[in-house]
PDB file of C-alpha atoms in Angstrom:
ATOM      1  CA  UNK A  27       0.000   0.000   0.000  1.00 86.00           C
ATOM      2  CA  UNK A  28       0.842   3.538  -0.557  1.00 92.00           C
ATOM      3  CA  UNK A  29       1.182   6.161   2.512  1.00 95.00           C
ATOM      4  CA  UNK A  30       0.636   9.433   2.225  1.00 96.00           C
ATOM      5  CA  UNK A  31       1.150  12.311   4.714  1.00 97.00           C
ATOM      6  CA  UNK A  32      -0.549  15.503   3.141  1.00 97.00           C
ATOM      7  CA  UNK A  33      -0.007  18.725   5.438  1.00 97.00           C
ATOM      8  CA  UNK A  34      -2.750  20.542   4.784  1.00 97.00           C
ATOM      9  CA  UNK A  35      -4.876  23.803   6.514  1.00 97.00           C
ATOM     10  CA  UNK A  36      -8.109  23.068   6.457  1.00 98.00           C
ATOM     11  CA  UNK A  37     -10.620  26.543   6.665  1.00 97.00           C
ATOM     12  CA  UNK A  38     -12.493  24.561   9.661  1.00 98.00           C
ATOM     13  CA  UNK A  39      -9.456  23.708  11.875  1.00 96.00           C
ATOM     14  CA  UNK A  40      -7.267  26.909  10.845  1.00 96.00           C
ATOM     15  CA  UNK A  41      -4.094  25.285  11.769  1.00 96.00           C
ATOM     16  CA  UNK A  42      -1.915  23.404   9.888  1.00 97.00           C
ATOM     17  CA  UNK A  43      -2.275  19.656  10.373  1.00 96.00           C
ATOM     18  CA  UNK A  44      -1.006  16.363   9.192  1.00 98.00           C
ATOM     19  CA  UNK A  45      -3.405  14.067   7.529  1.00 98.00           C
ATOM     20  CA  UNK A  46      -2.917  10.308   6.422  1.00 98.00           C
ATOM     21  CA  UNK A  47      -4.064   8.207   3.752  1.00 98.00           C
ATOM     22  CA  UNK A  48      -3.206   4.659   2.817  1.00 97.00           C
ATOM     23  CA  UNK A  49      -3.800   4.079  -0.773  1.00 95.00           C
ATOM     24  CA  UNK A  50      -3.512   0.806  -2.781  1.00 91.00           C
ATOM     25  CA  UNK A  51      -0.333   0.828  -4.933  1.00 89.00           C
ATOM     26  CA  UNK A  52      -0.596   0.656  -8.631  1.00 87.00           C
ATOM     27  CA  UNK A  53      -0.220  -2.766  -8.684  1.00 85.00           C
ATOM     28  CA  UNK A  54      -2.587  -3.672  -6.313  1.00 86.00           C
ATOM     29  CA  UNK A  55      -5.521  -1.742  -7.767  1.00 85.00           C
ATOM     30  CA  UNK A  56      -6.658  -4.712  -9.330  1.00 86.00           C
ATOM     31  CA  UNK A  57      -9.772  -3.013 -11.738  1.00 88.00           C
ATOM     32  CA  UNK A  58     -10.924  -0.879  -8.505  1.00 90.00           C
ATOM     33  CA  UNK A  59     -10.443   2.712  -8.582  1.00 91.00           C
ATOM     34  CA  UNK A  60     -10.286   4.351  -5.863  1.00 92.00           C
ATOM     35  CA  UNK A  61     -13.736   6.193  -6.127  1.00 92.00           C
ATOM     36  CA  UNK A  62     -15.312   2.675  -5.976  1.00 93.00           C
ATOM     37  CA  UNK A  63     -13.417   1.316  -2.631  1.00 95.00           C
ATOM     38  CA  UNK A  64     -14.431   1.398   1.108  1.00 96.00           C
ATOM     39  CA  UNK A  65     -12.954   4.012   3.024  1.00 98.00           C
ATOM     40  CA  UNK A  66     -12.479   3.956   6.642  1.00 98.00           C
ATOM     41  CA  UNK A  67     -11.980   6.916   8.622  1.00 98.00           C
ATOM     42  CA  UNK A  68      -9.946   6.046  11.331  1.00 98.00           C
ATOM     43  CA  UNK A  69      -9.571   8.481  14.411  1.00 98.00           C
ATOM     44  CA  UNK A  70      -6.962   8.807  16.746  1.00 98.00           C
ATOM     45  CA  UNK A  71      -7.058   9.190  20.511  1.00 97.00           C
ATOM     46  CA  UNK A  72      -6.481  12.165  23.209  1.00 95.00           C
ATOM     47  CA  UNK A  73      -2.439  12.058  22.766  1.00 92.00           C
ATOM     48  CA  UNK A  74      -1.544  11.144  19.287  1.00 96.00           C
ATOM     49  CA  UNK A  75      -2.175  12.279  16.368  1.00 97.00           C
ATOM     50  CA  UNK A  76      -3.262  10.836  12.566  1.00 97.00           C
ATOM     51  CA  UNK A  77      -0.083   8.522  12.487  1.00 97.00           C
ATOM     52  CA  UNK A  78      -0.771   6.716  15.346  1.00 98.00           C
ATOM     53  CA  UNK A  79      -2.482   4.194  13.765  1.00 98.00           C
ATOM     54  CA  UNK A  80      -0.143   3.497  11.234  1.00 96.00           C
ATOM     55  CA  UNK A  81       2.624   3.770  13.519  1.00 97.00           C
ATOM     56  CA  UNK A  82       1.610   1.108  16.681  1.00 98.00           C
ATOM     57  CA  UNK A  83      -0.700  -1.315  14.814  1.00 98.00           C
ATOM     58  CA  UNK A  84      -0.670  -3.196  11.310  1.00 97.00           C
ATOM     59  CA  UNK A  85      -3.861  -1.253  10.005  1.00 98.00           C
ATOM     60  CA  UNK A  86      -1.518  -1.081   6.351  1.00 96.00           C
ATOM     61  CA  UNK A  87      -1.623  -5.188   6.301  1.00 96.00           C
ATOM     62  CA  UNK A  88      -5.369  -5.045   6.866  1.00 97.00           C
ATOM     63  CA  UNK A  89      -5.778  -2.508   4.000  1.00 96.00           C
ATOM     64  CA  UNK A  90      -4.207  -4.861   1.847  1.00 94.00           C
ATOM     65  CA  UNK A  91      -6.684  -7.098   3.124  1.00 94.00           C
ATOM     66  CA  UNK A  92      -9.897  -5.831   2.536  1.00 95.00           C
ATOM     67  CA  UNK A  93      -8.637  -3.450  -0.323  1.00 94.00           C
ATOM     68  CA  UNK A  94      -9.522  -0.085   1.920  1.00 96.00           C
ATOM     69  CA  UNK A  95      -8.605   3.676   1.947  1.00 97.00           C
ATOM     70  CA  UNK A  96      -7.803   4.341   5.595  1.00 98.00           C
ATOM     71  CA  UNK A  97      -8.059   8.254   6.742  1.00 98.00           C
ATOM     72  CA  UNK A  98      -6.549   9.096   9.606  1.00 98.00           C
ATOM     73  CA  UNK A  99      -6.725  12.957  10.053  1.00 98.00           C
ATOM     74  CA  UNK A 100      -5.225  14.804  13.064  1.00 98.00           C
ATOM     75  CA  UNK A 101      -7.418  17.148  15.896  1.00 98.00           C
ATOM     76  CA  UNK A 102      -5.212  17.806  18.826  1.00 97.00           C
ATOM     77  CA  UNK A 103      -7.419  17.048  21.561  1.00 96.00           C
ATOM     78  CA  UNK A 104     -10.695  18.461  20.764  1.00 97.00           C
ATOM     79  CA  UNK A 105     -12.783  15.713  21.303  1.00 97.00           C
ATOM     80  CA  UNK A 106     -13.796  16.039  17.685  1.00 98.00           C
ATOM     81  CA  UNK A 107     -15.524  19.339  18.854  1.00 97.00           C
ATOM     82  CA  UNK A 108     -15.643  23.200  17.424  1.00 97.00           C
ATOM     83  CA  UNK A 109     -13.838  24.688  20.042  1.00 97.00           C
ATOM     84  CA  UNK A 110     -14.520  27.732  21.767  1.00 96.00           C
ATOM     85  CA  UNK A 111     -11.321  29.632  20.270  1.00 96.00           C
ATOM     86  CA  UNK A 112     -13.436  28.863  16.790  1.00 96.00           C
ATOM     87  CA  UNK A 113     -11.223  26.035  15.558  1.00 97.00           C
ATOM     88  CA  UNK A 114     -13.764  23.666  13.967  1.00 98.00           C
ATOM     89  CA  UNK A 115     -13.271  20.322  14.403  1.00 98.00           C
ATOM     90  CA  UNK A 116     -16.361  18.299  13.975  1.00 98.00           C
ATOM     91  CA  UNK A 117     -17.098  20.554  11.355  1.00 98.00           C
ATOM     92  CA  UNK A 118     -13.883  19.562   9.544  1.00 98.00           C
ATOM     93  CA  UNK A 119     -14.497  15.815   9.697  1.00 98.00           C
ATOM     94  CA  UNK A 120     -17.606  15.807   9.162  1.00 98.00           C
ATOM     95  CA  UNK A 121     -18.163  18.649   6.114  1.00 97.00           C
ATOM     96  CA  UNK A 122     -14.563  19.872   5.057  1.00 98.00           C
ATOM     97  CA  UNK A 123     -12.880  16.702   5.130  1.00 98.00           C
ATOM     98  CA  UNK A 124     -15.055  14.598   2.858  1.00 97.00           C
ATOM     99  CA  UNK A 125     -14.973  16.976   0.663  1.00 97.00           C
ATOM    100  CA  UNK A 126     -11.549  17.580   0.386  1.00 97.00           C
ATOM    101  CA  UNK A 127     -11.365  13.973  -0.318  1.00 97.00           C
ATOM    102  CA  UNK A 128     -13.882  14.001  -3.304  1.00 96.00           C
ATOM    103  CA  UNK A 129     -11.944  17.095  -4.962  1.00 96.00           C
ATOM    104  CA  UNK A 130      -8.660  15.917  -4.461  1.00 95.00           C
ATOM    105  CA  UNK A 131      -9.146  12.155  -4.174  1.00 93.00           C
ATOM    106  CA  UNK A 132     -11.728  12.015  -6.407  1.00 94.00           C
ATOM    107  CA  UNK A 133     -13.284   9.517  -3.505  1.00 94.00           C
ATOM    108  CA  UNK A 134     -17.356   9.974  -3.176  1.00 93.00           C
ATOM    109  CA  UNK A 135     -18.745  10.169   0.121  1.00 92.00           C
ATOM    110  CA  UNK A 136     -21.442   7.204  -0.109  1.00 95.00           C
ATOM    111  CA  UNK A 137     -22.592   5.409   2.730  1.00 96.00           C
ATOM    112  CA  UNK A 138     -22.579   2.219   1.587  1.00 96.00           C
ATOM    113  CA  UNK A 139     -18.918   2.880   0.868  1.00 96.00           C
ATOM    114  CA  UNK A 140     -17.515   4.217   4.258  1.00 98.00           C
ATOM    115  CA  UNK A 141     -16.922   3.210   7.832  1.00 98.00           C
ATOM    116  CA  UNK A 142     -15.709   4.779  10.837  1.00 98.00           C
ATOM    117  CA  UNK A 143     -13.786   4.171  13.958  1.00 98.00           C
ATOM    118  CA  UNK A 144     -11.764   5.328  16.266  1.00 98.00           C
ATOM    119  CA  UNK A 145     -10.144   4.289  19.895  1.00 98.00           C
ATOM    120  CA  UNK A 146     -10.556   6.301  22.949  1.00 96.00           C
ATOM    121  CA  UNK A 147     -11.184  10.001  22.053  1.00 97.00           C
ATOM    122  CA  UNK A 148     -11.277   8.682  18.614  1.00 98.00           C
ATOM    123  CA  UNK A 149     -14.334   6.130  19.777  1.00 98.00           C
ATOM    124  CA  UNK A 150     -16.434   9.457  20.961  1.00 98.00           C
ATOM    125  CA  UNK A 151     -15.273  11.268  17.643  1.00 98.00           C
ATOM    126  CA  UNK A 152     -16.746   7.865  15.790  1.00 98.00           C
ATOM    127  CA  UNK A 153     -19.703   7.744  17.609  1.00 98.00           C
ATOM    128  CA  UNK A 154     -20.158  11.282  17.240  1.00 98.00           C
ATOM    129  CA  UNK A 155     -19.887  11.524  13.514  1.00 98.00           C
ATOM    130  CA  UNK A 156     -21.905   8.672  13.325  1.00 98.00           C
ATOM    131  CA  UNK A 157     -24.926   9.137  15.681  1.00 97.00           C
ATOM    132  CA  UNK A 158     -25.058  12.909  14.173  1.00 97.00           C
ATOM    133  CA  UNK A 159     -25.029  11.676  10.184  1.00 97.00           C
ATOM    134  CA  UNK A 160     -26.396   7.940  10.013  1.00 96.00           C
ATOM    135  CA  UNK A 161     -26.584   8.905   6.478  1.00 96.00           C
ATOM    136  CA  UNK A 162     -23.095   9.063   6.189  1.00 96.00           C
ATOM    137  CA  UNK A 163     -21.611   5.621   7.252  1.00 97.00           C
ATOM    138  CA  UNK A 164     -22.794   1.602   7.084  1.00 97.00           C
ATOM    139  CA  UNK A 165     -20.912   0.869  10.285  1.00 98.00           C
ATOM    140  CA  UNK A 166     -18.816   2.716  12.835  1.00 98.00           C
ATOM    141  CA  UNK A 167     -16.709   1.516  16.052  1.00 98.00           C
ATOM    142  CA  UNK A 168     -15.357   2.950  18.942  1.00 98.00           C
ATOM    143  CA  UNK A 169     -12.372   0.969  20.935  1.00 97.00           C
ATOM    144  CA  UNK A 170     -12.317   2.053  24.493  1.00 96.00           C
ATOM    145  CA  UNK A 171     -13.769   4.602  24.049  1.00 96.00           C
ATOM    146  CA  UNK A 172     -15.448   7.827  25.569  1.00 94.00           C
ATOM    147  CA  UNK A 173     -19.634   6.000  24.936  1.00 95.00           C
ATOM    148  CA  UNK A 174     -21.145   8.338  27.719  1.00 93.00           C
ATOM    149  CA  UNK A 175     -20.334  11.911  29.638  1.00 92.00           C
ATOM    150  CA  UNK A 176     -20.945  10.423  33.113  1.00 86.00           C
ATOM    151  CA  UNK A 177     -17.210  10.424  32.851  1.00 85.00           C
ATOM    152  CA  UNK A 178     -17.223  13.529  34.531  1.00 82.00           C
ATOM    153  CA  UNK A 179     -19.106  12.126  37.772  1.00 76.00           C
ATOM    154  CA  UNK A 180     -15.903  10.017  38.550  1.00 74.00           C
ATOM    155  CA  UNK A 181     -13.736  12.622  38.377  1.00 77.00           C
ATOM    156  CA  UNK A 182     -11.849  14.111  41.491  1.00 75.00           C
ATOM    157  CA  UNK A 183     -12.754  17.600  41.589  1.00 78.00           C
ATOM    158  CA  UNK A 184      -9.041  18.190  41.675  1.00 79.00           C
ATOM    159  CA  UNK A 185      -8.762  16.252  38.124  1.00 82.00           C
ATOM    160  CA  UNK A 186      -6.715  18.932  35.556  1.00 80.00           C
ATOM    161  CA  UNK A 187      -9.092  16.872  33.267  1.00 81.00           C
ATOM    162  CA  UNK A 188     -12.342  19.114  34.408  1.00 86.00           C
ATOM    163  CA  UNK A 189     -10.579  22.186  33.045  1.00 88.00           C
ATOM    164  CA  UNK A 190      -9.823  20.878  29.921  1.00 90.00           C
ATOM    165  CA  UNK A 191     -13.577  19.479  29.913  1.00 90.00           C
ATOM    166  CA  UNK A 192     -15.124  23.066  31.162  1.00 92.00           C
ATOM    167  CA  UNK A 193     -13.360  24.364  28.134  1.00 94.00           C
ATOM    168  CA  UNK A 194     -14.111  22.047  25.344  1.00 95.00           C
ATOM    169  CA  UNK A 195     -18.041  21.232  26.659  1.00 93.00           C
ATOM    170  CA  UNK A 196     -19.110  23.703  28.981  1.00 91.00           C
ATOM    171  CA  UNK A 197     -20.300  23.104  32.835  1.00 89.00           C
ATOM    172  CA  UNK A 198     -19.499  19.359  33.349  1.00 86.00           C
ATOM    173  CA  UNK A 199     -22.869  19.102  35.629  1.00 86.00           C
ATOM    174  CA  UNK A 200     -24.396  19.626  32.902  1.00 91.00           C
ATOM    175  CA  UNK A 201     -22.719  17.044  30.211  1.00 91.00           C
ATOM    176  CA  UNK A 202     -24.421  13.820  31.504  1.00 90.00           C
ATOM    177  CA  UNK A 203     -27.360  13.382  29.056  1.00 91.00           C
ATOM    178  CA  UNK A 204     -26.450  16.362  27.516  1.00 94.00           C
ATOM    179  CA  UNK A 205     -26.229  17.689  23.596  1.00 95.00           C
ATOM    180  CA  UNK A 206     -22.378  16.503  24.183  1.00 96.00           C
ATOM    181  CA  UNK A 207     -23.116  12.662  25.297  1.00 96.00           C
ATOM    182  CA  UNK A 208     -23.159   9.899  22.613  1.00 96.00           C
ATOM    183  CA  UNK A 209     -26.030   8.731  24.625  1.00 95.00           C
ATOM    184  CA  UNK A 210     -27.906  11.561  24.038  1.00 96.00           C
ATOM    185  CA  UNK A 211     -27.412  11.335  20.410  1.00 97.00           C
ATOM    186  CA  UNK A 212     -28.249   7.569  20.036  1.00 96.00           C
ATOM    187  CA  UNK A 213     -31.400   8.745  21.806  1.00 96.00           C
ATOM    188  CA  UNK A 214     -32.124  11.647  19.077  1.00 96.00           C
ATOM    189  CA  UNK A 215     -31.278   9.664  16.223  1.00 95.00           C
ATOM    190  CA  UNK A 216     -34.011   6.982  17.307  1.00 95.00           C
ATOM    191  CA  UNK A 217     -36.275   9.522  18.168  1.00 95.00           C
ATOM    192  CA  UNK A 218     -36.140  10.788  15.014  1.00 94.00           C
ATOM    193  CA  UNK A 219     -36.067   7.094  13.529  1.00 93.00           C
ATOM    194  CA  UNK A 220     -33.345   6.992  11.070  1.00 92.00           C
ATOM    195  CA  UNK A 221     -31.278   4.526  10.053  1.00 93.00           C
ATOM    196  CA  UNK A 222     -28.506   3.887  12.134  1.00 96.00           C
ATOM    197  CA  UNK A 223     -25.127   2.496  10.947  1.00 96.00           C
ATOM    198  CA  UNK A 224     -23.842  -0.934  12.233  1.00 96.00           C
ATOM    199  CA  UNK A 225     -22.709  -0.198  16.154  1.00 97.00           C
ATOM    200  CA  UNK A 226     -19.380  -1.960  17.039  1.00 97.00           C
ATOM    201  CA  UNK A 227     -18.478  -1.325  20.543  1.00 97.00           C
ATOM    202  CA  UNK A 228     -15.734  -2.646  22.617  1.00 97.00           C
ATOM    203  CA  UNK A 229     -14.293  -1.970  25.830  1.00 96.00           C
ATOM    204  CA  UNK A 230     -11.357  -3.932  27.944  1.00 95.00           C
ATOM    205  CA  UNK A 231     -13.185  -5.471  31.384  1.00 95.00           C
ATOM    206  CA  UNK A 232     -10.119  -3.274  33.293  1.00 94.00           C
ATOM    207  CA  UNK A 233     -10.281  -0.373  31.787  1.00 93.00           C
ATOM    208  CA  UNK A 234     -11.612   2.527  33.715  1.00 90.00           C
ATOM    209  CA  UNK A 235     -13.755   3.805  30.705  1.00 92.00           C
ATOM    210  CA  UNK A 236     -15.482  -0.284  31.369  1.00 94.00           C
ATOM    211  CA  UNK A 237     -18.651   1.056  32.919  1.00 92.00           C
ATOM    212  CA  UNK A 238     -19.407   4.007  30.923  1.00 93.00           C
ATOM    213  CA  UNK A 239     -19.139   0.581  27.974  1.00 95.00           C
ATOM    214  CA  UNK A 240     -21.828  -0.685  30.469  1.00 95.00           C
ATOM    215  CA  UNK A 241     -23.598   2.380  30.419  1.00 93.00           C
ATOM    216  CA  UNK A 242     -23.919   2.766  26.904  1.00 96.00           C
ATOM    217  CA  UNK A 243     -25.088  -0.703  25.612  1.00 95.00           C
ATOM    218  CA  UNK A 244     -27.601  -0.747  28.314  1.00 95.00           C
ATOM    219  CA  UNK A 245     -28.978   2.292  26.855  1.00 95.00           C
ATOM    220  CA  UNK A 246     -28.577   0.893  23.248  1.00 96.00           C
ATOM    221  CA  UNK A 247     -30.388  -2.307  24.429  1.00 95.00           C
ATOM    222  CA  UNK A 248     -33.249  -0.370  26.602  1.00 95.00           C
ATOM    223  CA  UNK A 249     -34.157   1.973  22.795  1.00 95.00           C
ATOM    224  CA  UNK A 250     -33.837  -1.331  20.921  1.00 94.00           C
ATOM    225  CA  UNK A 251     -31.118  -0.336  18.959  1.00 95.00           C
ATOM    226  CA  UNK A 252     -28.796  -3.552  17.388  1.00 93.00           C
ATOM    227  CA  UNK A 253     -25.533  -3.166  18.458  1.00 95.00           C
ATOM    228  CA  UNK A 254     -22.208  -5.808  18.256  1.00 96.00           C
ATOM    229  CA  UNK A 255     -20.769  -5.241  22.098  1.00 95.00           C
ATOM    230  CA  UNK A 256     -17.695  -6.708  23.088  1.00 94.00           C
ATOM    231  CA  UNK A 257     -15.943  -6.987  26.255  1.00 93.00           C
ATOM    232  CA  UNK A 258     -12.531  -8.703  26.593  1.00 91.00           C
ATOM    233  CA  UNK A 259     -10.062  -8.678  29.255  1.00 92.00           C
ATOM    234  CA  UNK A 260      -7.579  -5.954  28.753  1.00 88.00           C
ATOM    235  CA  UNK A 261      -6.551  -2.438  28.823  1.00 91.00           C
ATOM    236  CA  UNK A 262      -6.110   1.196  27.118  1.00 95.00           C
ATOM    237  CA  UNK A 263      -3.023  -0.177  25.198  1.00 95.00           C
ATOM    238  CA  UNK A 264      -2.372  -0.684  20.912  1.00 96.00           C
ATOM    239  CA  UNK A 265      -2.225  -4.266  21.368  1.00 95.00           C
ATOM    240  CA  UNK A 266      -5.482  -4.373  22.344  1.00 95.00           C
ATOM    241  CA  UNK A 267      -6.818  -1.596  19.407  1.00 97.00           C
ATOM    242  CA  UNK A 268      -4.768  -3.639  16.795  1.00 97.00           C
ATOM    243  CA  UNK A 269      -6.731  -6.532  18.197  1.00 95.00           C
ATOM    244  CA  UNK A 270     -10.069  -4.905  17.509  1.00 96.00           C
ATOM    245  CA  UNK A 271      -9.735  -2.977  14.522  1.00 97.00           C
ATOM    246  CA  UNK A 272      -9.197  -6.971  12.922  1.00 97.00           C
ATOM    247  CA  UNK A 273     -12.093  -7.885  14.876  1.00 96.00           C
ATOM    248  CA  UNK A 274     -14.256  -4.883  13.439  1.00 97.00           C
ATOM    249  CA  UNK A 275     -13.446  -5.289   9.985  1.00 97.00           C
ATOM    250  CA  UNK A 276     -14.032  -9.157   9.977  1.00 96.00           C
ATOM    251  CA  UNK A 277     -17.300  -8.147  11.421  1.00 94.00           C
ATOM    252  CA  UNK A 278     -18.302  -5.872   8.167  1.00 96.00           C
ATOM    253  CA  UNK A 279     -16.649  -6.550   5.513  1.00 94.00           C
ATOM    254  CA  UNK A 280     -16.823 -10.405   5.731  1.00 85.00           C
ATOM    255  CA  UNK A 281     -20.140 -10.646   5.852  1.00 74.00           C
ATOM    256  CA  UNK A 282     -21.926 -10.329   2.288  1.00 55.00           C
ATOM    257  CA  UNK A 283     -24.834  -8.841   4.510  1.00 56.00           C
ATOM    258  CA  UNK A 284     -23.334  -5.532   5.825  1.00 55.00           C
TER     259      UNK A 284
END
């Protein structure tokens, strides 16, 4: 496969930021453009940045694979948010980005086409992106990931965390259940009874982020909504990512039915 890093500044983001793509390699294109393969946005977590992926798992040998276009773009550590200081985020990978992919790329953004996922921070950016534009993506997957702002109730008020969190989101009282919680989107989006992508969800059993994993498939079970949940033992570590990013993909793209 072919790896690009393209620096780019994006209008939403106004910083200059690096973005990845893995591409098949001219000899691997076997008859398939590019326009006409599944791309997989793949997010990174609170510390890294859009190489992280490529750098601590094997997500290249699974885009052999499958014959994928992986994006991996890079946010800092907004929580896939529009910040307050008006760098736009979740407007970027959700509007700017796909279409900076058509234009250059020349790949389309259709939902039977495209998946998302993400570990950690990159698991709430999936879910957000998701949850907010079903019409977007046939499946999407979070890895450890941020499923539910009660987060902030087992914080230590003392936790530099909450600052970051007050800054990002707003009063944390007032993030449980709140426009900011993947909860509260899965609840809007049945509400409103579109179709949902394919929900993936995994979670190590010691991780601290386990029960807000608890916390979320309950409330995907209690609205009826389908979702693949999957608890193994482990922790916030690439081993355990690289693990289920294989385990995701198996689960969609193997199956003639997805």
């Amino acid at each position: 496969m072919a790896l690009i890093r393209l620096d780019h500044t994006p209008t939403t983001s106004k910083v200059n930021s690096p973005l990845y793509i893995i591409l098949p390699n001219p000899g691997e294109m076997k008859d398939i453009p590019v326009r006409k393969r599944k791309v997989l946005y793949l997010l990174h977590g609170l510390s890294d940045d859009g190489s992280a992926w490529q750098r601590y798992t094997s997500i290249e040998t699974y885009a052999i694979q499958y014959g994928l276009v992986v994006v991996m773009p890079s946010v800092g550590r907004s929580f896939y948010s529009d910040l307050p200081n008006d760098q736009q985020y979740y407007n970027y990978l959700t509007q700017e980005l796909p279409r900076y992919l058509e234009d250059v790329f020349g790949i389309p953004p259709r939902r039977e086409n495209t998946l998302i996922a993400g570990n950690s921070m990159g698991g709430y950016g999936a879910l957000k992106a998701a949850l907010n534009f079903p019409q977007r993506f046939f499946a999407a997957a979070s890895f450890s990931g941020l499923v539910s702002m009660a987060v902030v109730t087992h914080m230590p008020h003392d936790d530099p965390r909450r600052n970051e969190f007050t800054w990002i989101f707003g009063d944390p009282s007032t993030l449980p259940g709140g426009e900011h919680d993947p909860v509260f989107w899965l609840q809007r989006a049945v509400k409103e009874k579109v179709q949902l992508p394919y929900l993936h969800i995994s979670c190590g059993r010691q991780e601290d982020l386990y029960p807000l994993h608890l916390h979320f498939t309950a409330a995907c079970r209690s609205l009826g909504v389908d979702i693949a949940a999957h608890e193994y033992d482990g922790t916030h570590t690439w081993p355990y990512w690289d693990q289920q990013i294989q385990r995701f993909l198996a689960d969609v793209l193997d199956q003639p039915n997805r």
